[in-house]
Short mmCIF file of C-alpha atoms in Angstrom, two decimals:
data_model
loop_
_atom_site.label_atom_id
_atom_site.label_comp_id
_atom_site.label_asym_id
_atom_site.label_seq_id
_atom_site.Cartn_x
_atom_site.Cartn_y
_atom_site.Cartn_z
CA UNK U 274 28.72 -4.52 20.12
CA UNK U 275 25.38 -2.87 19.41
CA UNK U 276 27.08 0.46 18.66
CA UNK U 277 29.44 -1.24 16.19
CA UNK U 278 26.53 -2.78 14.32
CA UNK U 279 24.62 0.52 14.30
CA UNK U 280 27.61 2.40 12.92
CA UNK U 281 27.72 0.08 9.89
CA UNK U 282 24.07 0.60 8.96
CA UNK U 283 23.14 3.18 6.28
CA UNK U 284 20.88 6.01 7.42
CA UNK U 285 17.77 6.83 5.38
CA UNK U 286 15.57 9.84 5.90
CA UNK U 287 11.88 9.10 6.31
CA UNK U 288 9.12 10.57 4.16
CA UNK U 289 6.80 13.10 5.75
CA UNK U 290 3.74 11.14 4.69
CA UNK U 291 5.01 7.99 6.42
CA UNK U 292 5.75 9.97 9.54
CA UNK U 293 2.26 11.39 9.69
CA UNK U 294 0.57 8.07 9.03
CA UNK U 295 2.47 5.89 11.46
CA UNK U 296 3.73 8.37 14.03
CA UNK U 297 7.46 7.68 13.64
CA UNK U 298 10.43 7.62 11.25
CA UNK U 299 10.01 4.96 8.56
CA UNK U 300 11.86 3.79 5.50
CA UNK U 301 10.15 2.14 2.55
CA UNK U 302 10.79 -1.54 2.10
CA UNK U 303 9.51 -3.40 -0.91
CA UNK U 304 7.02 -6.20 -0.57
CA UNK U 305 7.18 -9.27 -2.72
CA UNK U 306 6.77 -9.80 -6.42
CA UNK U 307 3.31 -9.77 -7.91
CA UNK U 308 1.38 -9.31 -4.64
CA UNK U 309 -0.01 -5.82 -4.88
CA UNK U 310 -1.26 -3.95 -1.85
CA UNK U 311 -3.54 -1.03 -1.11
CA UNK U 312 -0.91 0.39 1.22
CA UNK U 313 1.23 1.76 -1.57
CA UNK U 314 2.34 0.98 -5.10
CA UNK U 315 4.67 2.61 -7.52
CA UNK U 316 3.48 4.79 -10.39
CA UNK U 317 2.86 3.37 -13.82
CA UNK U 318 6.16 2.52 -15.39
CA UNK U 319 7.99 2.51 -12.04
CA UNK U 320 8.11 -0.22 -9.46
CA UNK U 321 4.91 -2.25 -9.65
CA UNK U 322 5.44 -3.84 -6.27
CA UNK U 323 4.01 -2.57 -2.99
CA UNK U 324 6.06 -0.81 -0.35
CA UNK U 325 5.44 -1.11 3.36
CA UNK U 326 6.60 1.30 6.03
CA UNK U 327 8.90 -0.29 8.62
CA UNK U 328 11.03 1.17 11.41
CA UNK U 329 14.40 2.72 10.59
CA UNK U 330 16.23 0.89 13.34
CA UNK U 331 16.45 -2.32 11.36
CA UNK U 332 18.78 -4.01 13.83
CA UNK U 333 16.07 -3.91 16.48
CA UNK U 334 13.62 -5.78 14.29
CA UNK U 335 16.11 -8.35 13.10
CA UNK U 336 16.55 -7.47 9.42
CA UNK U 337 18.25 -4.99 7.11
CA UNK U 338 16.60 -2.87 4.42
CA UNK U 339 15.98 -4.60 1.11
CA UNK U 340 18.15 -3.78 -1.89
CA UNK U 341 15.89 -2.80 -4.79
CA UNK U 342 16.90 -3.72 -8.31
CA UNK U 343 15.91 -1.70 -11.41
CA UNK U 344 13.40 -4.36 -12.52
CA UNK U 345 11.45 -3.98 -9.29
CA UNK U 346 12.57 -7.25 -7.65
CA UNK U 347 14.08 -7.25 -4.20
CA UNK U 348 16.59 -9.22 -2.21
CA UNK U 349 16.46 -9.27 1.59
CA UNK U 350 20.10 -8.94 2.64
CA UNK U 351 19.45 -9.92 6.26
CA UNK U 352 16.29 -11.35 7.77
CA UNK U 353 17.12 -12.94 11.09
CA UNK U 354 14.88 -14.57 13.67
CA UNK U 355 14.32 -12.76 16.96
CA UNK U 356 14.59 -14.42 20.39
CA UNK U 357 11.66 -16.46 21.63
CA UNK U 358 9.34 -14.85 24.19
CA UNK U 359 10.35 -17.40 26.82
CA UNK U 360 13.99 -16.34 26.48
CA UNK U 361 13.43 -12.72 27.53
CA UNK U 362 12.23 -11.22 30.84
CA UNK U 363 8.50 -10.61 31.17
CA UNK U 364 9.09 -6.84 31.22
CA UNK U 365 10.68 -6.99 27.76
CA UNK U 366 8.07 -9.18 26.06
CA UNK U 367 5.84 -6.34 24.88
CA UNK U 368 8.78 -4.64 23.16
CA UNK U 369 9.79 -7.97 21.62
CA UNK U 370 6.19 -8.45 20.47
CA UNK U 371 6.31 -5.12 18.62
CA UNK U 372 9.66 -6.03 17.06
CA UNK U 373 8.27 -9.34 15.85
CA UNK U 374 5.25 -7.53 14.41
CA UNK U 375 7.55 -5.23 12.47
CA UNK U 376 9.59 -8.17 11.28
CA UNK U 377 6.42 -9.68 9.82
CA UNK U 378 5.62 -6.55 7.83
CA UNK U 379 7.86 -7.85 5.04
CA UNK U 380 5.77 -9.61 2.38
CA UNK U 381 7.45 -12.28 0.28
CA UNK U 382 6.82 -13.41 -3.27
CA UNK U 383 5.16 -16.86 -3.25
CA UNK U 384 4.81 -17.11 -7.01
CA UNK U 385 8.38 -18.44 -7.03
CA UNK U 386 8.52 -21.39 -4.57
CA UNK U 387 12.35 -21.42 -4.62
CA UNK U 388 12.78 -17.81 -3.53
CA UNK U 389 13.67 -16.66 0.03
CA UNK U 390 13.01 -20.07 1.58
CA UNK U 391 14.91 -19.34 4.78
CA UNK U 392 13.27 -15.92 5.27
CA UNK U 393 9.80 -17.34 4.60
CA UNK U 394 10.29 -20.00 7.23
CA UNK U 395 11.57 -17.43 9.75
CA UNK U 396 8.49 -15.31 9.13
CA UNK U 397 6.19 -18.32 9.43
CA UNK U 398 7.66 -19.30 12.78
CA UNK U 399 7.49 -15.68 13.97
CA UNK U 400 3.82 -15.45 12.99
CA UNK U 401 3.09 -18.61 14.95
CA UNK U 402 4.79 -17.08 17.98
CA UNK U 403 2.63 -13.96 17.57
CA UNK U 404 -0.52 -16.10 17.51
CA UNK U 405 0.56 -17.85 20.69
CA UNK U 406 1.40 -14.54 22.38
CA UNK U 407 -2.02 -13.00 21.60
CA UNK U 408 -3.81 -16.17 22.70
CA UNK U 409 -2.06 -16.29 26.08
CA UNK U 410 -1.93 -12.51 26.73
CA UNK U 411 -2.87 -11.60 30.30
CA UNK U 412 -2.90 -7.80 30.10
CA UNK U 413 -4.77 -5.22 28.02
CA UNK U 414 -3.06 -4.36 24.73
CA UNK U 415 -1.66 -0.84 24.80
CA UNK U 416 -2.36 1.84 22.21
CA UNK U 417 1.10 1.36 20.64
CA UNK U 418 0.60 -2.41 20.40
CA UNK U 419 -2.84 -2.03 18.82
CA UNK U 420 -1.40 0.30 16.20
CA UNK U 421 1.40 -2.12 15.33
CA UNK U 422 -0.96 -5.11 15.19
CA UNK U 423 -3.28 -3.40 12.72
CA UNK U 424 -0.31 -2.17 10.66
CA UNK U 425 1.13 -5.69 10.39
CA UNK U 426 -2.22 -7.24 9.54
CA UNK U 427 -2.87 -4.58 6.90
CA UNK U 428 0.56 -5.07 5.32
CA UNK U 429 -0.01 -8.80 4.92
CA UNK U 430 -3.71 -9.07 4.07
CA UNK U 431 -4.75 -5.99 2.15
CA UNK U 432 -3.78 -6.46 -1.47
CA UNK U 433 -5.51 -6.08 -4.80
CA UNK U 434 -7.40 -9.11 -6.05
CA UNK U 435 -7.88 -10.17 -9.64
CA UNK U 436 -10.68 -12.69 -9.16
CA UNK U 437 -12.36 -14.88 -11.74
CA UNK U 438 -15.79 -14.96 -10.11
CA UNK U 439 -17.29 -18.40 -9.57
CA UNK U 440 -20.55 -17.11 -11.00
CA UNK U 441 -18.89 -16.84 -14.41
CA UNK U 442 -18.29 -20.57 -14.32
CA UNK U 443 -21.88 -21.54 -13.62
CA UNK U 444 -23.02 -23.93 -16.31
CA UNK U 445 -26.45 -25.56 -16.39
CA UNK U 446 -26.19 -29.04 -14.90
CA UNK U 447 -22.57 -28.66 -13.74
CA UNK U 448 -21.78 -29.74 -10.20
CA UNK U 449 -19.90 -26.70 -8.89
CA UNK U 450 -18.69 -28.61 -5.83
CA UNK U 451 -16.46 -30.69 -8.10
CA UNK U 452 -14.71 -27.62 -9.49
CA UNK U 453 -11.23 -27.03 -8.11
CA UNK U 454 -11.15 -23.68 -6.25
CA UNK U 455 -8.30 -21.27 -6.93
CA UNK U 456 -5.81 -21.26 -4.04
CA UNK U 457 -3.56 -18.33 -3.09
CA UNK U 458 0.09 -19.47 -3.16
CA UNK U 459 0.82 -17.18 -0.21
CA UNK U 460 -1.60 -19.11 2.02
CA UNK U 461 1.16 -20.58 4.29
CA UNK U 462 1.61 -17.04 5.66
CA UNK U 463 -1.88 -15.65 5.05
CA UNK U 464 -3.52 -18.39 7.09
CA UNK U 465 -1.46 -17.58 10.16
CA UNK U 466 -2.09 -13.84 9.76
CA UNK U 467 -5.83 -14.50 9.56
CA UNK U 468 -5.63 -16.71 12.64
CA UNK U 469 -3.65 -13.98 14.40
CA UNK U 470 -6.26 -11.35 13.53
CA UNK U 471 -9.11 -13.63 14.61
CA UNK U 472 -7.54 -14.32 18.01
CA UNK U 473 -6.70 -10.63 18.44
CA UNK U 474 -10.33 -9.61 17.82
CA UNK U 475 -11.67 -12.40 20.06
CA UNK U 476 -9.15 -11.77 22.84
CA UNK U 477 -10.60 -10.42 26.13
CA UNK U 478 -7.45 -8.28 26.34
CA UNK U 479 -8.50 -6.27 23.26
CA UNK U 480 -10.26 -3.15 24.47
CA UNK U 481 -12.92 -2.31 21.87
CA UNK U 482 -13.12 1.35 22.87
CA UNK U 483 -9.37 1.74 22.33
CA UNK U 484 -9.04 -0.59 19.33
CA UNK U 485 -11.83 1.11 17.34
CA UNK U 486 -9.33 3.87 16.50
CA UNK U 487 -7.36 1.36 14.42
CA UNK U 488 -9.99 -1.25 13.53
CA UNK U 489 -11.86 1.61 11.88
CA UNK U 490 -14.19 2.00 8.90
CA UNK U 491 -11.28 2.06 6.46
CA UNK U 492 -9.96 -1.22 7.89
CA UNK U 493 -13.44 -2.83 7.66
CA UNK U 494 -13.91 -1.62 4.07
CA UNK U 495 -10.61 -3.21 3.03
CA UNK U 496 -11.58 -6.39 4.87
CA UNK U 497 -14.85 -6.49 2.91
CA UNK U 498 -12.93 -6.07 -0.36
CA UNK U 499 -11.12 -9.34 0.40
CA UNK U 500 -14.43 -11.26 0.31
CA UNK U 501 -14.03 -11.30 -3.48
CA UNK U 502 -11.05 -13.64 -3.09
CA UNK U 503 -11.19 -16.87 -5.08
CA UNK U 504 -9.68 -18.85 -2.20
CA UNK U 505 -12.54 -20.37 -0.14
CA UNK U 506 -10.24 -20.76 2.87
CA UNK U 507 -9.66 -17.01 2.93
CA UNK U 508 -13.38 -16.25 2.65
CA UNK U 509 -14.11 -18.63 5.52
CA UNK U 510 -11.67 -16.80 7.80
CA UNK U 511 -13.02 -13.41 6.68
CA UNK U 512 -16.56 -14.52 7.48
CA UNK U 513 -15.62 -15.45 11.05
CA UNK U 514 -13.48 -12.35 11.60
CA UNK U 515 -16.08 -9.88 10.31
CA UNK U 516 -18.73 -11.53 12.46
CA UNK U 517 -16.50 -11.20 15.53
CA UNK U 518 -15.84 -7.53 14.70
CA UNK U 519 -19.59 -6.95 14.38
CA UNK U 520 -20.13 -8.54 17.78
CA UNK U 521 -17.31 -6.73 19.58
CA UNK U 522 -17.35 -3.25 18.02
CA UNK U 523 -20.94 -2.13 18.48
CA UNK U 524 -20.10 1.34 17.21
CA UNK U 525 -19.31 -0.15 13.77
CA UNK U 526 -22.50 -2.21 13.41
CA UNK U 527 -24.52 0.28 11.31
CA UNK U 528 -21.50 0.90 9.06
CA UNK U 529 -20.89 -2.84 8.54
CA UNK U 530 -24.52 -3.40 7.53
CA UNK U 531 -24.43 -0.43 5.18
CA UNK U 532 -21.11 -1.53 3.64
CA UNK U 533 -22.44 -5.06 3.04
CA UNK U 534 -25.56 -3.54 1.46
CA UNK U 535 -23.35 -1.58 -0.93
CA UNK U 536 -21.56 -4.80 -1.96
CA UNK U 537 -24.95 -6.38 -2.67
CA UNK U 538 -26.23 -3.36 -4.62
CA UNK U 539 -23.13 -3.38 -6.83
CA UNK U 540 -23.53 -7.13 -7.35
CA UNK U 541 -27.28 -7.04 -8.16
CA UNK U 542 -27.49 -3.95 -10.34
CA UNK U 543 -24.02 -3.62 -11.87
CA UNK U 544 -21.69 -6.61 -12.05
CA UNK U 545 -23.48 -9.83 -11.01
CA UNK U 546 -19.92 -10.97 -10.25
CA UNK U 547 -18.63 -11.57 -6.73
CA UNK U 548 -17.08 -14.56 -4.99
CA UNK U 549 -18.18 -13.84 -1.43
CA UNK U 550 -21.96 -13.30 -1.57
CA UNK U 551 -22.67 -16.61 0.21
CA UNK U 552 -20.29 -15.80 3.07
CA UNK U 553 -21.70 -12.28 3.51
CA UNK U 554 -25.24 -13.68 3.60
CA UNK U 555 -24.15 -16.22 6.19
CA UNK U 556 -22.96 -13.37 8.43
CA UNK U 557 -26.23 -11.52 7.86
CA UNK U 558 -28.22 -14.65 8.71
CA UNK U 559 -26.67 -14.62 12.16
CA UNK U 560 -27.18 -10.84 12.49
CA UNK U 561 -30.85 -11.08 11.45
CA UNK U 562 -31.34 -13.86 13.98
CA UNK U 563 -30.35 -11.38 16.68
CA UNK U 564 -32.63 -8.54 15.58
CA UNK U 565 -34.87 -7.29 18.38
CA UNK U 566 -38.66 -7.15 18.00
CA UNK U 567 -40.46 -5.22 16.71
CA UNK U 568 -38.21 -5.00 13.65
CA UNK U 569 -36.83 -1.58 12.83
CA UNK U 570 -37.93 0.04 9.59
CA UNK U 571 -34.35 0.01 8.25
CA UNK U 572 -34.27 -3.78 8.61
CA UNK U 573 -37.52 -4.16 6.65
CA UNK U 574 -36.14 -1.86 3.95
CA UNK U 575 -33.07 -4.12 3.78
CA UNK U 576 -35.37 -7.10 3.18
CA UNK U 577 -37.36 -5.36 0.44
CA UNK U 578 -34.51 -3.59 -1.37
CA UNK U 579 -31.61 -6.01 -0.96
CA UNK U 580 -32.57 -9.58 -0.04
CA UNK U 581 -35.55 -9.98 -2.36
CA UNK U 582 -33.73 -8.50 -5.43
CA UNK U 583 -30.88 -10.95 -4.76
CA UNK U 584 -33.16 -13.55 -6.39
CA UNK U 585 -32.61 -11.83 -9.73
CA UNK U 586 -29.00 -12.78 -10.72
CA UNK U 587 -28.46 -15.86 -12.86
CA UNK U 588 -25.90 -17.23 -10.39
CA UNK U 589 -28.47 -17.61 -7.58
CA UNK U 590 -27.38 -21.22 -7.05
CA UNK U 591 -24.07 -20.00 -5.56
CA UNK U 592 -25.74 -18.45 -2.52
CA UNK U 593 -29.40 -19.48 -2.51
CA UNK U 594 -29.20 -21.61 0.64
CA UNK U 595 -27.89 -18.67 2.69
CA UNK U 596 -30.33 -16.22 1.08
CA UNK U 597 -33.29 -18.49 1.78
CA UNK U 598 -32.24 -18.71 5.44
CA UNK U 599 -32.12 -14.90 5.75
CA UNK U 600 -35.55 -14.51 4.12
CA UNK U 601 -37.09 -17.17 6.36
CA UNK U 602 -35.60 -15.52 9.47
CA UNK U 603 -37.48 -12.32 8.64
CA UNK U 604 -40.80 -14.13 8.16
CA UNK U 605 -40.36 -16.11 11.38
CA UNK U 606 -39.69 -12.88 13.30
CA UNK U 607 -42.59 -10.98 11.74
CA UNK U 608 -45.23 -13.12 10.02
CA UNK U 609 -46.82 -9.99 8.50
CA UNK U 610 -43.85 -9.82 6.11
CA UNK U 611 -44.89 -13.12 4.45
CA UNK U 612 -47.21 -11.46 1.92
CA UNK U 613 -44.48 -9.03 0.77
CA UNK U 614 -41.87 -11.81 0.58
CA UNK U 615 -44.12 -14.13 -1.46
CA UNK U 616 -45.05 -11.33 -3.86
CA UNK U 617 -41.34 -10.53 -4.17
CA UNK U 618 -40.62 -14.15 -5.12
CA UNK U 619 -43.40 -14.03 -7.70
CA UNK U 620 -41.92 -10.82 -9.14
CA UNK U 621 -38.56 -12.49 -9.79
CA UNK U 622 -39.95 -15.95 -10.62
CA UNK U 623 -37.85 -17.50 -13.43
CA UNK U 624 -39.55 -18.27 -16.74
CA UNK U 625 -37.04 -20.33 -18.71
CA UNK U 626 -34.61 -21.54 -16.02
CA UNK U 627 -35.99 -24.79 -14.59
CA UNK U 628 -33.24 -25.40 -12.00
CA UNK U 629 -33.76 -21.89 -10.64
CA UNK U 630 -37.51 -22.53 -10.55
CA UNK U 631 -36.95 -25.58 -8.33
CA UNK U 632 -34.91 -23.40 -5.95
CA UNK U 633 -37.77 -20.89 -5.79
CA UNK U 634 -40.21 -23.69 -4.94
CA UNK U 635 -37.90 -24.93 -2.17
CA UNK U 636 -37.71 -21.45 -0.68
CA UNK U 637 -41.45 -20.93 -1.12
CA UNK U 638 -42.16 -23.99 1.02
CA UNK U 639 -39.93 -22.65 3.82
CA UNK U 640 -41.66 -19.26 3.71
CA UNK U 641 -45.13 -20.81 3.63
CA UNK U 642 -44.29 -22.89 6.70
CA UNK U 643 -43.90 -19.62 8.65
CA UNK U 644 -46.93 -17.97 7.03
CA UNK U 645 -50.15 -17.47 8.98
CA UNK U 646 -53.68 -17.63 7.45
CA UNK U 647 -54.30 -13.84 7.20
CA UNK U 648 -51.09 -13.26 5.22
CA UNK U 649 -51.68 -16.38 3.14
CA UNK U 650 -55.10 -15.14 2.09
CA UNK U 651 -53.60 -11.85 0.88
CA UNK U 652 -51.38 -13.52 -1.71
CA UNK U 653 -52.96 -16.93 -2.41
CA UNK U 654 -54.58 -16.01 -5.74
CA UNK U 655 -51.42 -14.87 -7.60
CA UNK U 656 -49.42 -17.54 -5.75
CA UNK U 657 -51.56 -20.47 -6.92
CA UNK U 658 -51.77 -19.15 -10.45
CA UNK U 659 -47.97 -19.51 -10.46
CA UNK U 660 -48.11 -22.92 -8.78
CA UNK U 661 -50.62 -24.06 -11.43
CA UNK U 662 -48.13 -23.07 -14.15
CA UNK U 663 -45.45 -25.07 -12.31
CA UNK U 664 -47.76 -28.10 -12.12
CA UNK U 665 -48.05 -28.07 -15.93
CA UNK U 666 -44.29 -27.61 -16.48
CA UNK U 667 -42.82 -30.03 -18.99
CA UNK U 668 -39.72 -30.22 -16.78
CA UNK U 669 -40.66 -33.06 -14.45
CA UNK U 670 -38.57 -31.74 -11.50
CA UNK U 671 -40.50 -28.46 -11.47
CA UNK U 672 -43.91 -30.19 -11.63
CA UNK U 673 -42.85 -32.78 -9.06
CA UNK U 674 -41.52 -30.13 -6.63
CA UNK U 675 -44.74 -28.14 -6.89
CA UNK U 676 -46.80 -31.25 -6.12
CA UNK U 677 -44.61 -31.97 -3.08
CA UNK U 678 -46.06 -28.84 -1.44
CA UNK U 679 -49.08 -30.98 -0.51
CA UNK U 680 -46.79 -33.20 1.60
CA UNK U 681 -46.29 -30.32 4.05
CA UNK U 682 -48.98 -30.46 6.73
CA UNK U 683 -49.02 -26.72 7.44
CA UNK U 684 -49.30 -25.80 3.75
CA UNK U 685 -51.92 -28.47 3.17
CA UNK U 686 -53.99 -27.04 6.04
CA UNK U 687 -53.75 -23.54 4.57
CA UNK U 688 -54.91 -24.90 1.20
CA UNK U 689 -57.79 -26.85 2.75
CA UNK U 690 -59.00 -23.78 4.68
CA UNK U 691 -59.06 -21.78 1.44
CA UNK U 692 -60.01 -24.57 -0.98
CA UNK U 693 -63.00 -22.69 -2.40
CA UNK U 694 -60.59 -20.11 -3.84
CA UNK U 695 -57.62 -22.36 -4.61
CA UNK U 696 -59.28 -25.44 -6.19
CA UNK U 697 -60.87 -23.54 -9.12
CA UNK U 698 -57.41 -22.10 -9.91
CA UNK U 699 -55.46 -25.35 -9.92
CA UNK U 700 -57.98 -27.95 -11.10
CA UNK U 701 -57.31 -27.22 -14.80
CA UNK U 702 -53.61 -27.93 -14.22
CA UNK U 703 -54.41 -31.11 -12.27
CA UNK U 704 -56.76 -32.40 -14.97
CA UNK U 705 -54.29 -31.71 -17.77
CA UNK U 706 -51.54 -33.53 -15.86
CA UNK U 707 -53.83 -36.46 -15.08
CA UNK U 708 -54.68 -36.86 -18.75
CA UNK U 709 -51.41 -36.51 -20.56
CA UNK U 710 -48.31 -35.58 -18.54
CA UNK U 711 -45.38 -37.54 -19.96
CA UNK U 712 -43.72 -38.29 -16.56
CA UNK U 713 -45.16 -41.19 -14.56
CA UNK U 714 -44.12 -39.80 -11.16
CA UNK U 715 -45.82 -36.46 -11.89
CA UNK U 716 -48.89 -38.32 -13.14
CA UNK U 717 -49.12 -40.37 -9.92
CA UNK U 718 -48.60 -37.38 -7.63
CA UNK U 719 -51.27 -35.45 -9.53
CA UNK U 720 -53.79 -38.25 -8.98
CA UNK U 721 -52.96 -38.21 -5.25
CA UNK U 722 -53.62 -34.47 -5.01
CA UNK U 723 -56.89 -34.85 -6.93
CA UNK U 724 -57.94 -37.54 -4.50
CA UNK U 725 -57.16 -35.27 -1.50
CA UNK U 726 -59.55 -32.62 -2.83
CA UNK U 727 -62.19 -35.13 -3.86
CA UNK U 728 -62.20 -36.89 -0.47
CA UNK U 729 -62.26 -33.58 1.36
CA UNK U 730 -65.12 -31.89 -0.53
CA UNK U 731 -66.64 -34.06 -3.31
CA UNK U 732 -69.33 -31.50 -4.11
CA UNK U 733 -66.85 -28.65 -4.57
CA UNK U 734 -64.57 -30.91 -6.60
CA UNK U 735 -67.39 -31.92 -8.97
CA UNK U 736 -68.49 -28.32 -9.27
CA UNK U 737 -64.97 -27.16 -10.17
CA UNK U 738 -64.52 -30.10 -12.55
CA UNK U 739 -67.81 -29.29 -14.30
CA UNK U 740 -66.78 -25.66 -14.61
CA UNK U 741 -63.44 -26.73 -16.08
CA UNK U 742 -65.16 -29.01 -18.59
CA UNK U 743 -67.52 -26.20 -19.60
CA UNK U 744 -64.64 -23.80 -20.01
CA UNK U 745 -62.81 -26.44 -22.01
CA UNK U 746 -65.87 -26.92 -24.29
CA UNK U 747 -66.14 -23.18 -24.77
CA UNK U 748 -62.46 -23.03 -25.53
CA UNK U 749 -62.86 -25.82 -28.10
CA UNK U 750 -65.79 -23.97 -29.67
CA UNK U 751 -63.77 -20.76 -29.73
CA UNK U 752 -60.87 -22.57 -31.41
CA UNK U 753 -63.25 -24.13 -33.94
CA UNK U 754 -64.73 -20.72 -34.73
CA UNK U 755 -61.26 -19.25 -35.08
CA UNK U 756 -60.26 -22.05 -37.46
CA UNK U 757 -63.45 -21.55 -39.50
CA UNK U 758 -62.85 -17.81 -39.65
CA UNK U 759 -59.26 -18.30 -40.79
CA UNK U 760 -60.41 -20.81 -43.41
CA UNK U 761 -62.97 -18.32 -44.77
CA UNK U 762 -60.35 -15.60 -44.86
CA UNK U 763 -57.97 -17.88 -46.76
CA UNK U 764 -60.72 -18.72 -49.31
CA UNK U 765 -61.58 -15.04 -49.76
CA UNK U 766 -57.93 -14.21 -50.22
CA UNK U 767 -57.63 -16.99 -52.81
CA UNK U 768 -60.68 -15.75 -54.74
CA UNK U 769 -59.37 -12.19 -54.65
CA UNK U 770 -56.04 -13.32 -56.07
CA UNK U 771 -57.85 -15.33 -58.78
CA UNK U 772 -60.12 -12.39 -59.77
CA UNK U 773 -57.18 -9.98 -59.87
CA UNK U 774 -55.32 -12.36 -62.19
CA UNK U 775 -58.42 -12.56 -64.51
CA UNK U 776 -58.71 -8.77 -64.54
CA UNK U 777 -55.04 -8.42 -65.42
CA UNK U 778 -55.34 -10.96 -68.28
CA UNK U 779 -58.51 -9.21 -69.62
CA UNK U 780 -56.75 -5.87 -69.62
CA UNK U 781 -53.79 -7.38 -71.43
CA UNK U 782 -56.03 -8.95 -74.13
CA UNK U 783 -57.89 -5.64 -74.63
CA UNK U 784 -54.59 -3.84 -74.95
CA UNK U 785 -53.32 -6.34 -77.52
CA UNK U 786 -56.55 -6.04 -79.58
CA UNK U 787 -56.40 -2.24 -79.74
CA UNK U 788 -52.77 -2.28 -80.78
CA UNK U 789 -53.59 -4.81 -83.55
#
């Protein structure tokens, strides 16, 4: 029976390139519709759909080669389900596993929900069987199996993305959580492939030393490219998978950190557009948490050159929570970094963006909580000059958030210990707020802070207040002098104009008299 079926199948010669890449004879089978792939696309003007290499012996994998039409569409002439694992002897299950993997290399077009419904369901069920097989595997995966697993995963996941970055949609005052995320129509299959990959990486039967030949730097780079997907479900899976790869494949750790750095550099200094910055930072937060002490120099360079500049982009709100966690982890591990971090925040401190300023104040409080007195003293002068400007902000949320710093016991203690330096810097801002800030909450909080300083050191408070009043008087005198000077200049300019007009009229009258 098998020979009869084989005799009816057309024979196709494989391409040399396919043979070299996959180690066998392969024919090219088109993927689906508009889903492009990095594995292979036609030239401009030819087929715009991807092609995936699959085994020649199509009977063994349960489907026949697709018939390509001139317009680039495809029709699967036969795509049949394979037997279940429980229906074959244990000795044959690995071969069946490989056949099922090859069956799932076909990628269908999900932009048309009415197309290939039967085949899509067969593939979905097959993928679920593959997930179950990997989960319950009780023997190390062989080299051939590892190769087929990575090939199948690559065929399904690695495709070109045309994202509309969320950062482009950031509008002042818009609640981004209410925005509907863009969902990939192929998710019914993609989700199972991601789950399959996750369980494969996490499986104790996956030998990292053997698998690193296939889960290589190229594979990781393509995985990182997918972080720009608009679908949050995909990014969530990618985050977990990449973290598991980092944990299991120690040989790839430096490369993963470097590759993530490159994504950040491109985002900060070139595009400011990427959908997966928050997820990548979440992975890094866990990695930083595991850094050994003392911190390596390369990790400190990462903080200075990557994490701190990430405060620059306008779309900071999309990933600030994760970024703040990473920054705080560094300061908690090495308190000597606090001075550099605080000065970095001051360097990128927003001037006209009030909501961003509130985020900076939130992060500043977390950093200051982990800051020790010696580091605090190094940066307190420029820091409290900035805080004083925040206290006088006309945006009540900025002023209110700055005043809330005094509610933190650790920060309050740092301020009290250094009050002789800090109070002269901020008392002008406190006095101006107490006199005429338009917001009642800010006004009340300001009076509370004034009272803290007065109760703590009345003599210092009166001294600073007197100095402020003297400076204010001098400033008023200077303004009065400036106004007087400008008034004199205006009068002189008026007289000069008047005299020039008289001179012109005199010359005209003399000219008229001589001509007469």
